[in-house]
Amino acid sequence: MVLLLGAFYLLSRYAIHCTWVTSEAYSSPSIVLAARGAHGQRVIFDDYREAYFWLRQNTAPDAKVMSWWDYGYQITAMGNRTVIVDNNTWNNTHIATVGRAMSSYEDEAYDIMRSLDVDY
């Protein structure tokens, strides 16, 4: 009986721990990130939202931005700027071209960006 109660206790503690880890790891939206500091305090990283605000305020309304496709919809919605690729991944050619630019040496990447008419 003691063994059964001990097993039940350990399994319930494990379930509580898993719930806590999941809430910490997966409850943070991708634009505003949360973490724990060295002393356990909650730290908020608002860098993406600040960057999108900067784009909106400091670039021309018709500017074209090249980023990896993950951030395309966020830049379009929050930065109000045109992107080369976004989360609609149907255009594999553009995604491959952007990937090639991001993995190339600067002079080759510059030529690729010019061919795509990229401003930022």
Backbone atoms as SQL, in Angstrom:
CREATE TABLE atoms (id INTEGER PRIMARY KEY, chain TEXT, resi INTEGER, resn TEXT, atom TEXT, x REAL, y REAL, z REAL);
INSERT INTO atoms VALUES
  (1, 'A', 1, 'MET', 'N', 0.825, -1.193, 0.000),
  (2, 'A', 1, 'MET', 'CA', 0.000, 0.000, 0.000),
  (3, 'A', 1, 'MET', 'C', 0.872, 1.261, 0.000),
  (4, 'A', 2, 'VAL', 'N', 1.940, 1.235, 0.818),
  (5, 'A', 2, 'VAL', 'CA', 2.850, 2.380, 0.875),
  (6, 'A', 2, 'VAL', 'C', 3.516, 2.586, -0.478),
  (7, 'A', 3, 'LEU', 'N', 3.889, 1.499, -1.121),
  (8, 'A', 3, 'LEU', 'CA', 4.518, 1.575, -2.443),
  (9, 'A', 3, 'LEU', 'C', 3.554, 2.181, -3.464),
  (10, 'A', 4, 'LEU', 'N', 2.306, 1.793, -3.409),
  (11, 'A', 4, 'LEU', 'CA', 1.286, 2.317, -4.312),
  (12, 'A', 4, 'LEU', 'C', 1.065, 3.810, -4.079),
  (13, 'A', 5, 'LEU', 'N', 0.980, 4.226, -2.825),
  (14, 'A', 5, 'LEU', 'CA', 0.822, 5.651, -2.508),
  (15, 'A', 5, 'LEU', 'C', 2.049, 6.449, -2.938),
  (16, 'A', 6, 'GLY', 'N', 3.227, 5.880, -2.738),
  (17, 'A', 6, 'GLY', 'CA', 4.459, 6.547, -3.174),
  (18, 'A', 6, 'GLY', 'C', 4.493, 6.731, -4.683),
  (19, 'A', 7, 'ALA', 'N', 4.104, 5.705, -5.418),
  (20, 'A', 7, 'ALA', 'CA', 4.063, 5.796, -6.877),
  (21, 'A', 7, 'ALA', 'C', 3.039, 6.838, -7.320),
  (22, 'A', 8, 'PHE', 'N', 1.875, 6.853, -6.692),
  (23, 'A', 8, 'PHE', 'CA', 0.853, 7.840, -7.016),
  (24, 'A', 8, 'PHE', 'C', 1.366, 9.256, -6.752),
  (25, 'A', 9, 'TYR', 'N', 2.043, 9.453, -5.625),
  (26, 'A', 9, 'TYR', 'CA', 2.591, 10.766, -5.284),
  (27, 'A', 9, 'TYR', 'C', 3.609, 11.208, -6.333),
  (28, 'A', 10, 'LEU', 'N', 4.532, 10.325, -6.691),
  (29, 'A', 10, 'LEU', 'CA', 5.557, 10.678, -7.674),
  (30, 'A', 10, 'LEU', 'C', 4.945, 10.987, -9.039),
  (31, 'A', 11, 'LEU', 'N', 3.975, 10.200, -9.461),
  (32, 'A', 11, 'LEU', 'CA', 3.326, 10.453, -10.746),
  (33, 'A', 11, 'LEU', 'C', 2.549, 11.767, -10.745),
  (34, 'A', 12, 'SER', 'N', 1.895, 12.079, -9.642),
  (35, 'A', 12, 'SER', 'CA', 1.160, 13.347, -9.579),
  (36, 'A', 12, 'SER', 'C', 2.127, 14.529, -9.578),
  (37, 'A', 13, 'ARG', 'N', 3.244, 14.419, -8.874),
  (38, 'A', 13, 'ARG', 'CA', 4.262, 15.487, -8.893),
  (39, 'A', 13, 'ARG', 'C', 4.841, 15.653, -10.295),
  (40, 'A', 14, 'TYR', 'N', 5.039, 14.528, -10.981),
  (41, 'A', 14, 'TYR', 'CA', 5.554, 14.568, -12.349),
  (42, 'A', 14, 'TYR', 'C', 4.557, 15.275, -13.272),
  (43, 'A', 15, 'ALA', 'N', 3.281, 14.990, -13.118),
  (44, 'A', 15, 'ALA', 'CA', 2.249, 15.639, -13.931),
  (45, 'A', 15, 'ALA', 'C', 2.218, 17.139, -13.671),
  (46, 'A', 16, 'ILE', 'N', 2.342, 17.540, -12.416),
  (47, 'A', 16, 'ILE', 'CA', 2.371, 18.968, -12.078),
  (48, 'A', 16, 'ILE', 'C', 3.598, 19.622, -12.696),
  (49, 'A', 17, 'HIS', 'N', 4.739, 18.967, -12.596),
  (50, 'A', 17, 'HIS', 'CA', 5.969, 19.499, -13.180),
  (51, 'A', 17, 'HIS', 'C', 5.834, 19.649, -14.699),
  (52, 'A', 18, 'CYS', 'N', 5.292, 18.637, -15.364),
  (53, 'A', 18, 'CYS', 'CA', 5.123, 18.692, -16.816),
  (54, 'A', 18, 'CYS', 'C', 4.189, 19.825, -17.228),
  (55, 'A', 19, 'THR', 'N', 3.136, 20.027, -16.471),
  (56, 'A', 19, 'THR', 'CA', 2.212, 21.120, -16.754),
  (57, 'A', 19, 'THR', 'C', 2.904, 22.464, -16.610),
  (58, 'A', 20, 'TRP', 'N', 3.706, 22.622, -15.580),
  (59, 'A', 20, 'TRP', 'CA', 4.433, 23.877, -15.369),
  (60, 'A', 20, 'TRP', 'C', 5.440, 24.124, -16.490),
  (61, 'A', 21, 'VAL', 'N', 6.210, 23.099, -16.855),
  (62, 'A', 21, 'VAL', 'CA', 7.204, 23.250, -17.923),
  (63, 'A', 21, 'VAL', 'C', 6.520, 23.616, -19.231),
  (64, 'A', 22, 'THR', 'N', 5.426, 22.963, -19.538),
  (65, 'A', 22, 'THR', 'CA', 4.693, 23.252, -20.763),
  (66, 'A', 22, 'THR', 'C', 4.157, 24.676, -20.763),
  (67, 'A', 23, 'SER', 'N', 3.624, 25.127, -19.647),
  (68, 'A', 23, 'SER', 'CA', 3.093, 26.491, -19.589),
  (69, 'A', 23, 'SER', 'C', 4.201, 27.523, -19.755),
  (70, 'A', 24, 'GLU', 'N', 5.374, 27.246, -19.243),
  (71, 'A', 24, 'GLU', 'CA', 6.498, 28.173, -19.393),
  (72, 'A', 24, 'GLU', 'C', 7.058, 28.151, -20.810),
  (73, 'A', 25, 'ALA', 'N', 7.150, 26.985, -21.409),
  (74, 'A', 25, 'ALA', 'CA', 7.797, 26.848, -22.707),
  (75, 'A', 25, 'ALA', 'C', 6.892, 27.236, -23.869),
  (76, 'A', 26, 'TYR', 'N', 5.609, 26.934, -23.779),
  (77, 'A', 26, 'TYR', 'CA', 4.729, 27.098, -24.923),
  (78, 'A', 26, 'TYR', 'C', 3.694, 28.205, -24.785),
  (79, 'A', 27, 'SER', 'N', 3.657, 28.906, -23.690),
  (80, 'A', 27, 'SER', 'CA', 2.642, 29.932, -23.506),
  (81, 'A', 27, 'SER', 'C', 3.120, 31.314, -23.902),
  (82, 'A', 28, 'SER', 'N', 4.334, 31.419, -24.346),
  (83, 'A', 28, 'SER', 'CA', 4.884, 32.707, -24.725),
  (84, 'A', 28, 'SER', 'C', 4.655, 32.919, -26.222),
  (85, 'A', 29, 'PRO', 'N', 3.991, 34.000, -26.619),
  (86, 'A', 29, 'PRO', 'CA', 3.793, 34.236, -28.045),
  (87, 'A', 29, 'PRO', 'C', 5.132, 34.477, -28.732),
  (88, 'A', 30, 'SER', 'N', 5.158, 34.300, -30.030),
  (89, 'A', 30, 'SER', 'CA', 6.429, 34.387, -30.738),
  (90, 'A', 30, 'SER', 'C', 6.919, 35.813, -30.937),
  (91, 'A', 31, 'ILE', 'N', 6.103, 36.813, -30.685),
  (92, 'A', 31, 'ILE', 'CA', 6.544, 38.195, -30.856),
  (93, 'A', 31, 'ILE', 'C', 7.107, 38.746, -29.556),
  (94, 'A', 32, 'VAL', 'N', 6.468, 38.471, -28.454),
  (95, 'A', 32, 'VAL', 'CA', 6.961, 38.888, -27.139),
  (96, 'A', 32, 'VAL', 'C', 7.344, 37.615, -26.390),
  (97, 'A', 33, 'LEU', 'N', 8.619, 37.486, -26.062),
  (98, 'A', 33, 'LEU', 'CA', 9.119, 36.266, -25.432),
  (99, 'A', 33, 'LEU', 'C', 9.321, 36.483, -23.943),
  (100, 'A', 34, 'ALA', 'N', 9.069, 35.467, -23.172),
  (101, 'A', 34, 'ALA', 'CA', 9.266, 35.525, -21.726),
  (102, 'A', 34, 'ALA', 'C', 10.279, 34.471, -21.315),
  (103, 'A', 35, 'ALA', 'N', 11.053, 34.802, -20.296),
  (104, 'A', 35, 'ALA', 'CA', 12.052, 33.861, -19.767),
  (105, 'A', 35, 'ALA', 'C', 12.234, 34.148, -18.286),
  (106, 'A', 36, 'ARG', 'N', 13.075, 33.367, -17.660),
  (107, 'A', 36, 'ARG', 'CA', 13.421, 33.568, -16.251),
  (108, 'A', 36, 'ARG', 'C', 14.866, 34.024, -16.167),
  (109, 'A', 37, 'GLY', 'N', 15.110, 35.034, -15.340),
  (110, 'A', 37, 'GLY', 'CA', 16.457, 35.528, -15.131),
  (111, 'A', 37, 'GLY', 'C', 17.233, 34.637, -14.185),
  (112, 'A', 38, 'ALA', 'N', 18.461, 35.024, -13.904),
  (113, 'A', 38, 'ALA', 'CA', 19.347, 34.227, -13.054),
  (114, 'A', 38, 'ALA', 'C', 18.796, 34.052, -11.642),
  (115, 'A', 39, 'HIS', 'N', 18.019, 35.016, -11.173),
  (116, 'A', 39, 'HIS', 'CA', 17.478, 34.951, -9.813),
  (117, 'A', 39, 'HIS', 'C', 16.001, 34.570, -9.798),
  (118, 'A', 40, 'GLY', 'N', 15.500, 34.056, -10.924),
  (119, 'A', 40, 'GLY', 'CA', 14.126, 33.584, -10.982),
  (120, 'A', 40, 'GLY', 'C', 13.105, 34.626, -11.389),
  (121, 'A', 41, 'GLN', 'N', 13.531, 35.866, -11.592),
  (122, 'A', 41, 'GLN', 'CA', 12.576, 36.900, -11.984),
  (123, 'A', 41, 'GLN', 'C', 12.169, 36.719, -13.448),
  (124, 'A', 42, 'ARG', 'N', 10.956, 37.124, -13.769),
  (125, 'A', 42, 'ARG', 'CA', 10.441, 37.005, -15.133),
  (126, 'A', 42, 'ARG', 'C', 11.028, 38.133, -15.979),
  (127, 'A', 43, 'VAL', 'N', 11.557, 37.782, -17.140),
  (128, 'A', 43, 'VAL', 'CA', 12.156, 38.744, -18.060),
  (129, 'A', 43, 'VAL', 'C', 11.357, 38.696, -19.360),
  (130, 'A', 44, 'ILE', 'N', 10.982, 39.859, -19.868),
  (131, 'A', 44, 'ILE', 'CA', 10.221, 39.957, -21.107),
  (132, 'A', 44, 'ILE', 'C', 11.124, 40.531, -22.196),
  (133, 'A', 45, 'PHE', 'N', 11.171, 39.850, -23.342),
  (134, 'A', 45, 'PHE', 'CA', 11.919, 40.326, -24.501),
  (135, 'A', 45, 'PHE', 'C', 10.909, 40.823, -25.527),
  (136, 'A', 46, 'ASP', 'N', 10.925, 42.111, -25.771),
  (137, 'A', 46, 'ASP', 'CA', 9.972, 42.733, -26.679),
  (138, 'A', 46, 'ASP', 'C', 10.671, 43.200, -27.957),
  (139, 'A', 47, 'ASP', 'N', 11.796, 42.592, -28.284),
  (140, 'A', 47, 'ASP', 'CA', 12.638, 43.059, -29.375),
  (141, 'A', 47, 'ASP', 'C', 11.947, 43.013, -30.737),
  (142, 'A', 48, 'TYR', 'N', 11.206, 41.948, -31.016),
  (143, 'A', 48, 'TYR', 'CA', 10.560, 41.844, -32.325),
  (144, 'A', 48, 'TYR', 'C', 9.551, 42.970, -32.531),
  (145, 'A', 49, 'ARG', 'N', 8.696, 43.173, -31.553),
  (146, 'A', 49, 'ARG', 'CA', 7.676, 44.218, -31.681),
  (147, 'A', 49, 'ARG', 'C', 8.316, 45.586, -31.827),
  (148, 'A', 50, 'GLU', 'N', 9.388, 45.833, -31.079),
  (149, 'A', 50, 'GLU', 'CA', 10.104, 47.099, -31.192),
  (150, 'A', 50, 'GLU', 'C', 10.726, 47.251, -32.578),
  (151, 'A', 51, 'ALA', 'N', 11.259, 46.169, -33.124),
  (152, 'A', 51, 'ALA', 'CA', 11.855, 46.217, -34.464),
  (153, 'A', 51, 'ALA', 'C', 10.795, 46.495, -35.526),
  (154, 'A', 52, 'TYR', 'N', 9.632, 45.871, -35.400),
  (155, 'A', 52, 'TYR', 'CA', 8.562, 46.117, -36.367),
  (156, 'A', 52, 'TYR', 'C', 8.064, 47.557, -36.271),
  (157, 'A', 53, 'PHE', 'N', 7.995, 48.090, -35.066),
  (158, 'A', 53, 'PHE', 'CA', 7.611, 49.493, -34.889),
  (159, 'A', 53, 'PHE', 'C', 8.657, 50.396, -35.535),
  (160, 'A', 54, 'TRP', 'N', 9.942, 50.063, -35.361),
  (161, 'A', 54, 'TRP', 'CA', 11.013, 50.849, -35.968),
  (162, 'A', 54, 'TRP', 'C', 10.879, 50.832, -37.488),
  (163, 'A', 55, 'LEU', 'N', 10.607, 49.650, -38.062),
  (164, 'A', 55, 'LEU', 'CA', 10.418, 49.555, -39.514),
  (165, 'A', 55, 'LEU', 'C', 9.301, 50.478, -39.979),
  (166, 'A', 56, 'ARG', 'N', 8.191, 50.453, -39.270),
  (167, 'A', 56, 'ARG', 'CA', 7.042, 51.275, -39.649),
  (168, 'A', 56, 'ARG', 'C', 7.371, 52.769, -39.582),
  (169, 'A', 57, 'GLN', 'N', 8.133, 53.169, -38.568),
  (170, 'A', 57, 'GLN', 'CA', 8.424, 54.586, -38.354),
  (171, 'A', 57, 'GLN', 'C', 9.602, 55.109, -39.171),
  (172, 'A', 58, 'ASN', 'N', 10.541, 54.248, -39.549),
  (173, 'A', 58, 'ASN', 'CA', 11.800, 54.722, -40.112),
  (174, 'A', 58, 'ASN', 'C', 12.097, 54.260, -41.528),
  (175, 'A', 59, 'THR', 'N', 11.164, 53.611, -42.179),
  (176, 'A', 59, 'THR', 'CA', 11.370, 53.196, -43.565),
  (177, 'A', 59, 'THR', 'C', 10.233, 53.727, -44.423),
  (178, 'A', 60, 'ALA', 'N', 10.513, 53.816, -45.709),
  (179, 'A', 60, 'ALA', 'CA', 9.495, 54.308, -46.645),
  (180, 'A', 60, 'ALA', 'C', 8.327, 53.318, -46.711),
  (181, 'A', 61, 'PRO', 'N', 7.110, 53.821, -46.894),
  (182, 'A', 61, 'PRO', 'CA', 5.944, 52.926, -46.951),
  (183, 'A', 61, 'PRO', 'C', 6.028, 51.868, -48.053),
  (184, 'A', 62, 'ASP', 'N', 6.772, 52.155, -49.130),
  (185, 'A', 62, 'ASP', 'CA', 6.894, 51.177, -50.214),
  (186, 'A', 62, 'ASP', 'C', 8.180, 50.346, -50.131),
  (187, 'A', 63, 'ALA', 'N', 8.866, 50.386, -48.990),
  (188, 'A', 63, 'ALA', 'CA', 10.114, 49.631, -48.816),
  (189, 'A', 63, 'ALA', 'C', 9.845, 48.130, -48.832),
  (190, 'A', 64, 'LYS', 'N', 10.794, 47.393, -49.395),
  (191, 'A', 64, 'LYS', 'CA', 10.701, 45.929, -49.435),
  (192, 'A', 64, 'LYS', 'C', 11.735, 45.351, -48.476),
  (193, 'A', 65, 'VAL', 'N', 11.283, 44.414, -47.648),
  (194, 'A', 65, 'VAL', 'CA', 12.124, 43.829, -46.605),
  (195, 'A', 65, 'VAL', 'C', 12.363, 42.354, -46.924),
  (196, 'A', 66, 'MET', 'N', 13.626, 41.940, -46.809),
  (197, 'A', 66, 'MET', 'CA', 13.940, 40.526, -46.972),
  (198, 'A', 66, 'MET', 'C', 14.240, 39.934, -45.608),
  (199, 'A', 67, 'SER', 'N', 13.497, 38.917, -45.260),
  (200, 'A', 67, 'SER', 'CA', 13.740, 38.175, -44.024),
  (201, 'A', 67, 'SER', 'C', 13.443, 36.716, -44.327),
  (202, 'A', 68, 'TRP', 'N', 13.744, 35.857, -43.396),
  (203, 'A', 68, 'TRP', 'CA', 13.358, 34.472, -43.572),
  (204, 'A', 68, 'TRP', 'C', 11.845, 34.397, -43.511),
  (205, 'A', 69, 'TRP', 'N', 11.247, 33.415, -44.137),
  (206, 'A', 69, 'TRP', 'CA', 9.801, 33.381, -44.316),
  (207, 'A', 69, 'TRP', 'C', 9.025, 33.358, -43.007),
  (208, 'A', 70, 'ASP', 'N', 9.601, 32.861, -41.919),
  (209, 'A', 70, 'ASP', 'CA', 8.892, 32.799, -40.632),
  (210, 'A', 70, 'ASP', 'C', 8.356, 34.163, -40.198),
  (211, 'A', 71, 'TYR', 'N', 9.104, 35.203, -40.501),
  (212, 'A', 71, 'TYR', 'CA', 8.777, 36.538, -40.002),
  (213, 'A', 71, 'TYR', 'C', 7.984, 37.373, -41.006),
  (214, 'A', 72, 'GLY', 'N', 7.685, 36.810, -42.158),
  (215, 'A', 72, 'GLY', 'CA', 7.024, 37.568, -43.212),
  (216, 'A', 72, 'GLY', 'C', 5.689, 38.168, -42.816),
  (217, 'A', 73, 'TYR', 'N', 4.793, 37.360, -42.270),
  (218, 'A', 73, 'TYR', 'CA', 3.484, 37.879, -41.882),
  (219, 'A', 73, 'TYR', 'C', 3.602, 38.906, -40.761),
  (220, 'A', 74, 'GLN', 'N', 4.526, 38.685, -39.833),
  (221, 'A', 74, 'GLN', 'CA', 4.693, 39.638, -38.733),
  (222, 'A', 74, 'GLN', 'C', 5.171, 40.983, -39.258),
  (223, 'A', 75, 'ILE', 'N', 6.132, 40.972, -40.172),
  (224, 'A', 75, 'ILE', 'CA', 6.632, 42.230, -40.741),
  (225, 'A', 75, 'ILE', 'C', 5.530, 42.927, -41.519),
  (226, 'A', 76, 'THR', 'N', 4.763, 42.163, -42.282),
  (227, 'A', 76, 'THR', 'CA', 3.677, 42.753, -43.058),
  (228, 'A', 76, 'THR', 'C', 2.604, 43.345, -42.147),
  (229, 'A', 77, 'ALA', 'N', 2.204, 42.607, -41.130),
  (230, 'A', 77, 'ALA', 'CA', 1.116, 43.059, -40.264),
  (231, 'A', 77, 'ALA', 'C', 1.549, 44.150, -39.296),
  (232, 'A', 78, 'MET', 'N', 2.673, 43.978, -38.637),
  (233, 'A', 78, 'MET', 'CA', 3.068, 44.924, -37.595),
  (234, 'A', 78, 'MET', 'C', 3.972, 46.034, -38.112),
  (235, 'A', 79, 'GLY', 'N', 4.783, 45.725, -39.127),
  (236, 'A', 79, 'GLY', 'CA', 5.667, 46.739, -39.683),
  (237, 'A', 79, 'GLY', 'C', 5.062, 47.453, -40.869),
  (238, 'A', 80, 'ASN', 'N', 3.978, 46.903, -41.410),
  (239, 'A', 80, 'ASN', 'CA', 3.274, 47.471, -42.553),
  (240, 'A', 80, 'ASN', 'C', 4.205, 47.667, -43.749),
  (241, 'A', 81, 'ARG', 'N', 5.060, 46.679, -44.000),
  (242, 'A', 81, 'ARG', 'CA', 5.990, 46.735, -45.120),
  (243, 'A', 81, 'ARG', 'C', 5.866, 45.472, -45.964),
  (244, 'A', 82, 'THR', 'N', 6.219, 45.599, -47.232),
  (245, 'A', 82, 'THR', 'CA', 6.202, 44.477, -48.158),
  (246, 'A', 82, 'THR', 'C', 7.401, 43.580, -47.885),
  (247, 'A', 83, 'VAL', 'N', 7.178, 42.277, -47.921),
  (248, 'A', 83, 'VAL', 'CA', 8.266, 41.319, -47.716),
  (249, 'A', 83, 'VAL', 'C', 8.458, 40.487, -48.986),
  (250, 'A', 84, 'ILE', 'N', 9.641, 39.921, -49.126),
  (251, 'A', 84, 'ILE', 'CA', 9.934, 39.083, -50.286),
  (252, 'A', 84, 'ILE', 'C', 9.290, 37.705, -50.124),
  (253, 'A', 85, 'VAL', 'N', 9.398, 37.112, -48.935),
  (254, 'A', 85, 'VAL', 'CA', 8.750, 35.823, -48.657),
  (255, 'A', 85, 'VAL', 'C', 8.032, 35.909, -47.316),
  (256, 'A', 86, 'ASP', 'N', 6.924, 35.179, -47.215),
  (257, 'A', 86, 'ASP', 'CA', 6.187, 35.150, -45.953),
  (258, 'A', 86, 'ASP', 'C', 5.779, 33.711, -45.644),
  (259, 'A', 87, 'ASN', 'N', 4.900, 33.548, -44.696),
  (260, 'A', 87, 'ASN', 'CA', 4.520, 32.213, -44.240),
  (261, 'A', 87, 'ASN', 'C', 3.697, 31.434, -45.262),
  (262, 'A', 88, 'ASN', 'N', 3.253, 32.082, -46.305),
  (263, 'A', 88, 'ASN', 'CA', 2.581, 31.393, -47.397),
  (264, 'A', 88, 'ASN', 'C', 3.679, 30.786, -48.275),
  (265, 'A', 89, 'THR', 'N', 4.055, 29.578, -47.992),
  (266, 'A', 89, 'THR', 'CA', 5.267, 28.979, -48.562),
  (267, 'A', 89, 'THR', 'C', 5.056, 28.327, -49.923),
  (268, 'A', 90, 'TRP', 'N', 4.076, 28.762, -50.669),
  (269, 'A', 90, 'TRP', 'CA', 3.825, 28.147, -51.972),
  (270, 'A', 90, 'TRP', 'C', 4.914, 28.496, -52.976),
  (271, 'A', 91, 'ASN', 'N', 5.594, 29.640, -52.808),
  (272, 'A', 91, 'ASN', 'CA', 6.615, 30.069, -53.762),
  (273, 'A', 91, 'ASN', 'C', 7.988, 29.567, -53.310),
  (274, 'A', 92, 'ASN', 'N', 8.281, 28.319, -53.603),
  (275, 'A', 92, 'ASN', 'CA', 9.547, 27.720, -53.180),
  (276, 'A', 92, 'ASN', 'C', 10.750, 28.374, -53.834),
  (277, 'A', 93, 'THR', 'N', 10.578, 28.914, -55.034),
  (278, 'A', 93, 'THR', 'CA', 11.695, 29.562, -55.722),
  (279, 'A', 93, 'THR', 'C', 12.163, 30.784, -54.953),
  (280, 'A', 94, 'HIS', 'N', 11.232, 31.612, -54.509),
  (281, 'A', 94, 'HIS', 'CA', 11.611, 32.799, -53.734),
  (282, 'A', 94, 'HIS', 'C', 12.249, 32.405, -52.399),
  (283, 'A', 95, 'ILE', 'N', 11.704, 31.410, -51.750),
  (284, 'A', 95, 'ILE', 'CA', 12.270, 30.963, -50.471),
  (285, 'A', 95, 'ILE', 'C', 13.690, 30.452, -50.679),
  (286, 'A', 96, 'ALA', 'N', 13.903, 29.681, -51.744),
  (287, 'A', 96, 'ALA', 'CA', 15.248, 29.175, -52.042),
  (288, 'A', 96, 'ALA', 'C', 16.204, 30.317, -52.360),
  (289, 'A', 97, 'THR', 'N', 15.724, 31.325, -53.083),
  (290, 'A', 97, 'THR', 'CA', 16.571, 32.469, -53.426),
  (291, 'A', 97, 'THR', 'C', 16.959, 33.250, -52.180),
  (292, 'A', 98, 'VAL', 'N', 16.006, 33.471, -51.293),
  (293, 'A', 98, 'VAL', 'CA', 16.304, 34.168, -50.034),
  (294, 'A', 98, 'VAL', 'C', 17.270, 33.339, -49.191),
  (295, 'A', 99, 'GLY', 'N', 17.061, 32.043, -49.132),
  (296, 'A', 99, 'GLY', 'CA', 17.979, 31.172, -48.399),
  (297, 'A', 99, 'GLY', 'C', 19.382, 31.217, -48.968),
  (298, 'A', 100, 'ARG', 'N', 19.479, 31.242, -50.297),
  (299, 'A', 100, 'ARG', 'CA', 20.797, 31.337, -50.932),
  (300, 'A', 100, 'ARG', 'C', 21.458, 32.668, -50.595),
  (301, 'A', 101, 'ALA', 'N', 20.683, 33.752, -50.598),
  (302, 'A', 101, 'ALA', 'CA', 21.249, 35.065, -50.258),
  (303, 'A', 101, 'ALA', 'C', 21.752, 35.090, -48.823),
  (304, 'A', 102, 'MET', 'N', 20.994, 34.489, -47.920),
  (305, 'A', 102, 'MET', 'CA', 21.379, 34.513, -46.506),
  (306, 'A', 102, 'MET', 'C', 22.575, 33.623, -46.200),
  (307, 'A', 103, 'SER', 'N', 22.861, 32.680, -47.077),
  (308, 'A', 103, 'SER', 'CA', 23.997, 31.790, -46.830),
  (309, 'A', 103, 'SER', 'C', 25.187, 32.091, -47.737),
  (310, 'A', 104, 'SER', 'N', 25.103, 33.180, -48.494),
  (311, 'A', 104, 'SER', 'CA', 26.177, 33.536, -49.422),
  (312, 'A', 104, 'SER', 'C', 27.124, 34.547, -48.800),
  (313, 'A', 105, 'TYR', 'N', 28.250, 34.721, -49.469),
  (314, 'A', 105, 'TYR', 'CA', 29.151, 35.810, -49.096),
  (315, 'A', 105, 'TYR', 'C', 28.465, 37.131, -49.409),
  (316, 'A', 106, 'GLU', 'N', 28.922, 38.200, -48.769),
  (317, 'A', 106, 'GLU', 'CA', 28.229, 39.488, -48.868),
  (318, 'A', 106, 'GLU', 'C', 28.078, 39.986, -50.295),
  (319, 'A', 107, 'ASP', 'N', 29.129, 39.894, -51.110),
  (320, 'A', 107, 'ASP', 'CA', 29.035, 40.430, -52.468),
  (321, 'A', 107, 'ASP', 'C', 28.014, 39.662, -53.314),
  (322, 'A', 108, 'GLU', 'N', 27.960, 38.348, -53.155),
  (323, 'A', 108, 'GLU', 'CA', 26.966, 37.557, -53.877),
  (324, 'A', 108, 'GLU', 'C', 25.562, 37.811, -53.324),
  (325, 'A', 109, 'ALA', 'N', 25.439, 37.913, -52.008),
  (326, 'A', 109, 'ALA', 'CA', 24.140, 38.192, -51.388),
  (327, 'A', 109, 'ALA', 'C', 23.619, 39.559, -51.833),
  (328, 'A', 110, 'TYR', 'N', 24.519, 40.525, -51.945),
  (329, 'A', 110, 'TYR', 'CA', 24.117, 41.866, -52.391),
  (330, 'A', 110, 'TYR', 'C', 23.511, 41.808, -53.793),
  (331, 'A', 111, 'ASP', 'N', 24.153, 41.059, -54.687),
  (332, 'A', 111, 'ASP', 'CA', 23.625, 40.931, -56.052),
  (333, 'A', 111, 'ASP', 'C', 22.248, 40.269, -56.060),
  (334, 'A', 112, 'ILE', 'N', 22.068, 39.257, -55.232),
  (335, 'A', 112, 'ILE', 'CA', 20.762, 38.583, -55.147),
  (336, 'A', 112, 'ILE', 'C', 19.706, 39.554, -54.624),
  (337, 'A', 113, 'MET', 'N', 20.053, 40.315, -53.598),
  (338, 'A', 113, 'MET', 'CA', 19.094, 41.275, -53.033),
  (339, 'A', 113, 'MET', 'C', 18.738, 42.362, -54.035),
  (340, 'A', 114, 'ARG', 'N', 19.704, 42.830, -54.787),
  (341, 'A', 114, 'ARG', 'CA', 19.421, 43.834, -55.822),
  (342, 'A', 114, 'ARG', 'C', 18.478, 43.254, -56.868),
  (343, 'A', 115, 'SER', 'N', 18.674, 41.987, -57.237),
  (344, 'A', 115, 'SER', 'CA', 17.803, 41.373, -58.247),
  (345, 'A', 115, 'SER', 'C', 16.368, 41.226, -57.738),
  (346, 'A', 116, 'LEU', 'N', 16.206, 41.118, -56.422),
  (347, 'A', 116, 'LEU', 'CA', 14.870, 41.028, -55.823),
  (348, 'A', 116, 'LEU', 'C', 14.301, 42.398, -55.462),
  (349, 'A', 117, 'ASP', 'N', 15.067, 43.453, -55.714),
  (350, 'A', 117, 'ASP', 'CA', 14.652, 44.829, -55.415),
  (351, 'A', 117, 'ASP', 'C', 14.407, 45.036, -53.919),
  (352, 'A', 118, 'VAL', 'N', 15.321, 44.497, -53.105),
  (353, 'A', 118, 'VAL', 'CA', 15.208, 44.580, -51.649),
  (354, 'A', 118, 'VAL', 'C', 15.777, 45.903, -51.158),
  (355, 'A', 119, 'ASP', 'N', 15.081, 46.546, -50.233),
  (356, 'A', 119, 'ASP', 'CA', 15.585, 47.769, -49.602),
  (357, 'A', 119, 'ASP', 'C', 16.237, 47.479, -48.254),
  (358, 'A', 120, 'TYR', 'N', 15.670, 46.525, -47.499),
  (359, 'A', 120, 'TYR', 'CA', 16.184, 46.209, -46.163),
  (360, 'A', 120, 'TYR', 'C', 16.277, 44.722, -45.984);
